[in-house]
Coordinates of C-alpha atoms and ligand atoms in Angstrom, one line a residue:
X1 CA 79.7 99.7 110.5
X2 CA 80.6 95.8 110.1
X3 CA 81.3 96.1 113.9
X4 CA 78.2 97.5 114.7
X5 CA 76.9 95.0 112.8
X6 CA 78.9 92.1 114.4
X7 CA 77.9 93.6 118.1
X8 CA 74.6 93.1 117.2
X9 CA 74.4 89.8 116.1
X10 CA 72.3 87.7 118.4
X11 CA 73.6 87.9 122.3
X12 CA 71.8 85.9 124.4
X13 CA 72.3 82.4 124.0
X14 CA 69.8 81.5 126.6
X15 CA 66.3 81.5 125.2
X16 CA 63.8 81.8 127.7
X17 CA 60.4 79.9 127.3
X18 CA 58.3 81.7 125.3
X19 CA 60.2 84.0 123.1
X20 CA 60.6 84.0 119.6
X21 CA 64.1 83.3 118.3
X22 CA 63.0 84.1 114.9
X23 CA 61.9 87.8 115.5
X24 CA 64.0 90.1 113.3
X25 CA 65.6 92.1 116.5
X26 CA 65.6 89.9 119.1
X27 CA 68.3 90.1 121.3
X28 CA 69.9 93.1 119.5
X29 CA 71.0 96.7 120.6
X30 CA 69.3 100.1 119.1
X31 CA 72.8 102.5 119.2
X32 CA 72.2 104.3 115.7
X33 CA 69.6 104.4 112.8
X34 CA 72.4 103.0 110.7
X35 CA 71.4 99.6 111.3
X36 CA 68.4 100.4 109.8
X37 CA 67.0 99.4 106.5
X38 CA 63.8 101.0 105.3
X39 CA 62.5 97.4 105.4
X40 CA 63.2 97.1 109.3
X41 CA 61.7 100.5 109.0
X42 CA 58.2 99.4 107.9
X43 CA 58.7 96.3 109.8
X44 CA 59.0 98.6 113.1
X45 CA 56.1 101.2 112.2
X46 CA 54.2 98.2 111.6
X47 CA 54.4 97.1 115.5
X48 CA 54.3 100.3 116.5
X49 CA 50.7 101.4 114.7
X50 CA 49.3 97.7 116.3
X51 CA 51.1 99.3 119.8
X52 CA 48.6 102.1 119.1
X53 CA 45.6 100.4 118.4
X54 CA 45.6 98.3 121.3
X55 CA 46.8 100.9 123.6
X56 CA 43.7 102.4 122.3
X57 CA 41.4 99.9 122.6
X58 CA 42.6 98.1 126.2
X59 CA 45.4 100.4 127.3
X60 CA 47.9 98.0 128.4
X61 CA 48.4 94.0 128.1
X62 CA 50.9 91.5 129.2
X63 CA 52.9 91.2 126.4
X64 CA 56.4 91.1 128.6
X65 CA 55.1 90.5 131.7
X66 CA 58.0 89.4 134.4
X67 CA 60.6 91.3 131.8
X68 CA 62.5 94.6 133.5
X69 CA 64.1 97.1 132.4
X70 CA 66.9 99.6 133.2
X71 CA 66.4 102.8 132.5
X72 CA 70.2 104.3 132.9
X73 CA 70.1 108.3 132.5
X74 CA 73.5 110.2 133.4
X75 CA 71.7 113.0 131.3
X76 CA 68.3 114.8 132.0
X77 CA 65.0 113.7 130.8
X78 CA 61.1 113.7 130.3
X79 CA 59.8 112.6 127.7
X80 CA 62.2 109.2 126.6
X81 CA 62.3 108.4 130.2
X82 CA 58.9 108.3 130.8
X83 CA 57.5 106.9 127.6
X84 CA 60.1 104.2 128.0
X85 CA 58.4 103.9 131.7
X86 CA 55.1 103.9 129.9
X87 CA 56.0 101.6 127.6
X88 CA 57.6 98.7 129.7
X89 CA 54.3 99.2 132.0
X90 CA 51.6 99.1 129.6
X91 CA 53.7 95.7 128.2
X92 CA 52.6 94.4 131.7
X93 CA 56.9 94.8 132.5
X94 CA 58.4 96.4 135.3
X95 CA 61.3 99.1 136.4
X96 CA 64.0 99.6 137.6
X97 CA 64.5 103.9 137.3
X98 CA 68.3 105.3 137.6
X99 CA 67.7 108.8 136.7
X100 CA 69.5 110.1 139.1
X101 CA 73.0 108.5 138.7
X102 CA 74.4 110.7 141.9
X103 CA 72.4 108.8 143.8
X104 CA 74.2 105.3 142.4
X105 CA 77.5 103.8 142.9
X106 CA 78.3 105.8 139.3
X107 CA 78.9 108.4 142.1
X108 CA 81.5 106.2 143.6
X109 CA 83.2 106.6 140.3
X110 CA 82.3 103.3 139.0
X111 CA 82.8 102.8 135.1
X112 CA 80.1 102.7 133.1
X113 CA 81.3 98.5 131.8
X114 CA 80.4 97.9 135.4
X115 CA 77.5 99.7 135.7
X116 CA 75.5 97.8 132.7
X117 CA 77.2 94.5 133.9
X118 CA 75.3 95.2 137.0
X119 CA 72.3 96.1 136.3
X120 CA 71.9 93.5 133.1
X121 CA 72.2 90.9 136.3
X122 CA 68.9 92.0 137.4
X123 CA 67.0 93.4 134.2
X124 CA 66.2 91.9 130.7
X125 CA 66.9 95.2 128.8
X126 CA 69.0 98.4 129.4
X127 CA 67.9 102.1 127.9
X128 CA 71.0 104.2 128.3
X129 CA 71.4 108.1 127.8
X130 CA 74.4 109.6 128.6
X131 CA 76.8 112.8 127.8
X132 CA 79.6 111.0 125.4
X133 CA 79.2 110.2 122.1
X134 CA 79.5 106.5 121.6
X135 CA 78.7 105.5 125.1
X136 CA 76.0 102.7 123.9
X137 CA 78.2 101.2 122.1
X138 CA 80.6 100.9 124.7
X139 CA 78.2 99.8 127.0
X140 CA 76.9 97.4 123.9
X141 CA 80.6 95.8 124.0
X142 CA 80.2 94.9 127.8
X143 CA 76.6 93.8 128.0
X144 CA 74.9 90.6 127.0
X145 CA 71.6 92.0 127.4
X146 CA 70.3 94.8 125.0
X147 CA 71.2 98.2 124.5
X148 CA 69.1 101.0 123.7
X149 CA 70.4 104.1 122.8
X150 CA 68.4 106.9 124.4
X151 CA 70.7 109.5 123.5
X152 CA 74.9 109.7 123.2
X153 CA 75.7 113.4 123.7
X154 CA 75.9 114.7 120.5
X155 CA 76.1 111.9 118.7
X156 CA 72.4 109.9 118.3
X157 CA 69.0 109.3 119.4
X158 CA 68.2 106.6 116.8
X159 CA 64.7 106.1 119.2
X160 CA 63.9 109.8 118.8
X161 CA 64.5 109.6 115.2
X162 CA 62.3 106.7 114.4
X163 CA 59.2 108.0 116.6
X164 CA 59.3 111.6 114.7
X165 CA 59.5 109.4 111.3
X166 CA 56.4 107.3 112.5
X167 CA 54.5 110.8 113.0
X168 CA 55.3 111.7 109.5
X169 CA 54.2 108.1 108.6
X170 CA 50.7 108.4 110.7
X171 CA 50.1 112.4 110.1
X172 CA 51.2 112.3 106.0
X173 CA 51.5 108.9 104.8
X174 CA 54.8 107.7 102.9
X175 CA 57.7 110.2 103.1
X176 CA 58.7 109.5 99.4
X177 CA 58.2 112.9 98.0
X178 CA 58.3 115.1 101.0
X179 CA 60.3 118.5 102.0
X180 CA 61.7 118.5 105.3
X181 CA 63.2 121.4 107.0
X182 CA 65.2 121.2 110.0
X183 CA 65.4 124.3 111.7
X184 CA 67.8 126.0 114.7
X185 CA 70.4 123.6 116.8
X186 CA 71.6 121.5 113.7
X187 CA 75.5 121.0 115.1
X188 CA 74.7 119.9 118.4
X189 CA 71.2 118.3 118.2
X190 CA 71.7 114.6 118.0
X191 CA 68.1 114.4 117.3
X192 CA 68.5 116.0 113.7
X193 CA 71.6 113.7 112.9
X194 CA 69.6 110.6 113.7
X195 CA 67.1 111.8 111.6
X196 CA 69.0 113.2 108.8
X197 CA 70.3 109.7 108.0
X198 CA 67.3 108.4 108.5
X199 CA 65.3 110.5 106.1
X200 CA 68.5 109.7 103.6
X201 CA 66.8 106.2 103.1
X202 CA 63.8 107.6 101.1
X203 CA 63.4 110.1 98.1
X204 CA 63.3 113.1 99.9
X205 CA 64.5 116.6 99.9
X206 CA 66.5 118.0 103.2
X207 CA 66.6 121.8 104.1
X208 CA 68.8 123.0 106.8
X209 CA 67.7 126.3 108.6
X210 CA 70.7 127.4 111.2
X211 CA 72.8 130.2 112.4
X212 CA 76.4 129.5 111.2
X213 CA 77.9 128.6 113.9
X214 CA 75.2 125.6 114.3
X215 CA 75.6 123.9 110.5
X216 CA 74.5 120.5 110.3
X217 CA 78.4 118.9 110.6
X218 CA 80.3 118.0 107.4
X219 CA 80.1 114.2 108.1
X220 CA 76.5 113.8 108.4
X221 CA 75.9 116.1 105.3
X222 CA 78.5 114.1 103.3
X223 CA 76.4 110.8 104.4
X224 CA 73.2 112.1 103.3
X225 CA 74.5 113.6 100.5
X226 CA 76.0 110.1 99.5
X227 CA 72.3 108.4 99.2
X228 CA 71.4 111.2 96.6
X229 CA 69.2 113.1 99.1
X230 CA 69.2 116.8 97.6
X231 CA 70.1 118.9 100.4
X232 CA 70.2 122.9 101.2
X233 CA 71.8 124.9 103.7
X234 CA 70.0 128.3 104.7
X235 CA 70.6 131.0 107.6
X236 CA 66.8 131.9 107.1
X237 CA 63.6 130.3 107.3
X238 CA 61.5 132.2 104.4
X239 CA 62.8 131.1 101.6
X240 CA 62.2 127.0 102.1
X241 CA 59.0 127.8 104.4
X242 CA 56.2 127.6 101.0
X243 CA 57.3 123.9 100.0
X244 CA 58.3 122.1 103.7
X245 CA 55.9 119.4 104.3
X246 CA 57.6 118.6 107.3
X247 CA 58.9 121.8 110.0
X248 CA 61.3 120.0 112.6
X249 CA 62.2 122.7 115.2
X250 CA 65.0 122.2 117.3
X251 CA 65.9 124.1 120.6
X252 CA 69.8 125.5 120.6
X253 CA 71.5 123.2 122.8
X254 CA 72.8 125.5 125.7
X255 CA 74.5 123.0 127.9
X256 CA 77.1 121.3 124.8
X257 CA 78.6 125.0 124.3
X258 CA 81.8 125.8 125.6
X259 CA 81.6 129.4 125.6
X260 CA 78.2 130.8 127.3
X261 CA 78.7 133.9 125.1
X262 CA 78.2 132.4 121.5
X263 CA 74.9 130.4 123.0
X264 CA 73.8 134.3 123.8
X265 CA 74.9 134.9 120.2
X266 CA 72.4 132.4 118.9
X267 CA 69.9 131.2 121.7
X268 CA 67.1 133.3 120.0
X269 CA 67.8 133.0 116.4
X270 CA 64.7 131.5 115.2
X271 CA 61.5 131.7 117.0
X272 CA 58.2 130.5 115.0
X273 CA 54.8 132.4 115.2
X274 CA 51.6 132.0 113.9
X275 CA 52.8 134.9 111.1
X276 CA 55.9 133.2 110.4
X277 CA 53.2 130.5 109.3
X278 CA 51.0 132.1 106.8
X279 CA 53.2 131.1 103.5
X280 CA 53.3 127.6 104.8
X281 CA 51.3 124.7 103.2
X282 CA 48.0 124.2 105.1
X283 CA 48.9 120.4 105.1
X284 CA 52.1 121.2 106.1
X285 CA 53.5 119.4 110.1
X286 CA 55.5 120.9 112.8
X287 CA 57.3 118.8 114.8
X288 CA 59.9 119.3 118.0
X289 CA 61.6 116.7 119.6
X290 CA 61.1 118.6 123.1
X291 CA 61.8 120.6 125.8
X292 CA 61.3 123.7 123.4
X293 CA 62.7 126.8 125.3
X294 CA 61.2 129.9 123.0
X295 CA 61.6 128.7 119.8
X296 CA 58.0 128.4 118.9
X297 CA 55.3 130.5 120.2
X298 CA 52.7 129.1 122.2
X299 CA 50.2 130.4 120.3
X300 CA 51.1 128.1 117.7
X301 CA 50.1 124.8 119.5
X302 CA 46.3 125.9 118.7
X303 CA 47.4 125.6 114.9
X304 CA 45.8 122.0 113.5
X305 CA 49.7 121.9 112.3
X306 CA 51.6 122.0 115.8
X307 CA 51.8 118.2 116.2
X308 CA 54.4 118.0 118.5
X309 CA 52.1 117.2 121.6
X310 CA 50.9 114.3 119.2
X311 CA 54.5 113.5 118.1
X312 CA 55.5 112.4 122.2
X313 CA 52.1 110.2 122.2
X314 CA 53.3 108.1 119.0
X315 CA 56.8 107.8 120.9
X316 CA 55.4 105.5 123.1
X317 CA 54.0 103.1 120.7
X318 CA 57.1 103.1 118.7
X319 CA 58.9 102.4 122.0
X320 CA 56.7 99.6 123.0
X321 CA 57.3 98.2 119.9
X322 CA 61.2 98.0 120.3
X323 CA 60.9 96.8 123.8
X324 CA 58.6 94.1 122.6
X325 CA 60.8 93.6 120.0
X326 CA 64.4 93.2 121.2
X327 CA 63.0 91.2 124.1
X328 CA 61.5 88.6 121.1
X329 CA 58.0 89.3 121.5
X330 CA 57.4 90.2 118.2
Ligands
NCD1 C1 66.0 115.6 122.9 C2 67.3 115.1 123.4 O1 67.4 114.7 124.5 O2 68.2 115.0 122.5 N1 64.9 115.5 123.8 C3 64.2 114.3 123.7 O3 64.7 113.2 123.9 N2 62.9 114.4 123.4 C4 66.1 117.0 122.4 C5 66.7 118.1 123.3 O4 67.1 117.9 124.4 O5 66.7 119.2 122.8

């Protein structure tokens, strides 16, 4: 932790004209909601709902206008990719896309040290995803520029976790108070573990909906557990369903097993219908980070609940804000 601290201490010494060396992140990398104090938290939602309001009102403005950034994917992508693409643009920034890392010199078998002392040569900011747990911060240790986390295997996706807390913040106000279950891929979804700990910095109740060979792991459990967050662990859905306030559906993570016959085992453990609904609270939220792949029903997006469509839209406002911020516009 107090290295992850020191790395993100202020990195660039060179301010250029214009930016604000007294914004609270400038400079710094995004590797795991750790950093994170529910102040910065309210700081961040803060940007993010002005994101939203003037995304609504003029769609995009030149708040980092001749900034870039590299978007560095060694792992497939959608949604993060393209908000962070969205995000950067509507700033008034521009690109440069590696999604495809075949197609780079990674292919040559450069490291990846090399690869973000490259491209921080040519770009202001660097969004990283990639298969190994802890790569951001290894890239972190090499670059000057920023680092953004966009997923580390099975490790984090601290940018993930704080756009599903800003829907619960925009959808149901304050999370003081609410139930949250996490339902299906809880070993392997680094979504969940970024959010777990998150969640651990309010007064909040945790349930954990998994087969058994997908608990959430010991560690993150133990962590939660630490900040007096009141946690249960359940192979079925029904019993926590009446008091969630928050559903957060997970898809079984079929490419981190090793052996292709325990993902058959579990891939369809848990699929949610619109009957599997009727106990739940009508205020009640579902969320999904995305891709889904059977775990709930299409005929549940038509439920005023299913706000995981509207969950991707308020990740690019809480990306904008990040960008904005790291780069010391705000
Ligand atoms: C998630 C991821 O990559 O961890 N997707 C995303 O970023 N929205 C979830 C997943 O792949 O299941």
């Amino acid at each position: 932790m107090a290295e992850e601290i020191a790395q993100n201490e202020q990195k660039n010494p060179y301010l250029p004209f214009g930016d604000r060396q007294d914004a609270p992140f400038y400079g710094k990398d995004i590797l795991s909601v750790k950093q994170f104090t529910r102040q910065d938290l309210e700081y961040i939602f803060g940007v993010a709902h002005e994101m939203r309001e003037m995304v609504q009102r003029v769609g995009s403005f030149d708040l980092l206008k001749g900034k870039i950034l590299a978007n560095l994917f060694y792992e497939p992508s959608t949604r993060t990719s393209s908000s962070f693409t969205s995000a950067m643009e509507r700033l008034g920034g521009s690109l440069i896309p590696i999604n495809e890392v075949h197609y780079s010199s990674v292919a040559k078998g450069e490291s990846l040290p090399d690869t973000v002392r490259t491209l921080e040569c040519y770009a202001d900011v660097i969004v990283l995803r990639h298969p190994e747990v802890g790569a951001s911060e290894l890239a972190a240790r090499y670059a000057n520029k920023p680092i953004i986390n966009a997923g580390d295997g099975i490790g984090e996706h601290p940018t993930q976790a704080l756009l599903d807390l800003f829907t619960i913040y925009e959808e149901l106000g304050d999370p003081d108070g609410l139930v949250i279950t996490m339902l299906g891929d809880l070993k392997y979804g680094r979504t969940v573990h970024s959010l777990a700990r998150l969640l651990s910095l309010y007064d909040v109740q945790i349930n954990y909906v998994s087969p058994d060979i997908l608990k959430i792991p010991e560690g993150i459990f133990a962590e939660v557990e630490e900040k007096g967050v009141p946690q249960t662990e359940n192979s079925t859905l029904e019993p926590v369903l009446q008091d969630t306030d928050v559903l957060y559906v997970t898809r079984v993570q079929k490419e981190r097993f090793e052996d292709p016959s325990d993902y058959d085992s579990v891939k369809s453990a848990f699929i949610i219908t619109s009957d599997s609904l009727s106990i739940a609270k009508d205020k009640m939220i579902i969320l999904h980070p995305l891709p889904r792949v059977g775990e709930i029903s299409m005929e549940v997006d038509d439920d005023p609940r299913a706000a995981y469509f509207r969950q991707m839209e308020y990740g690019l406002y809480v990306r904008m804000a990040l960008l904005a911020m790291v780069l010391g516009k705000s």
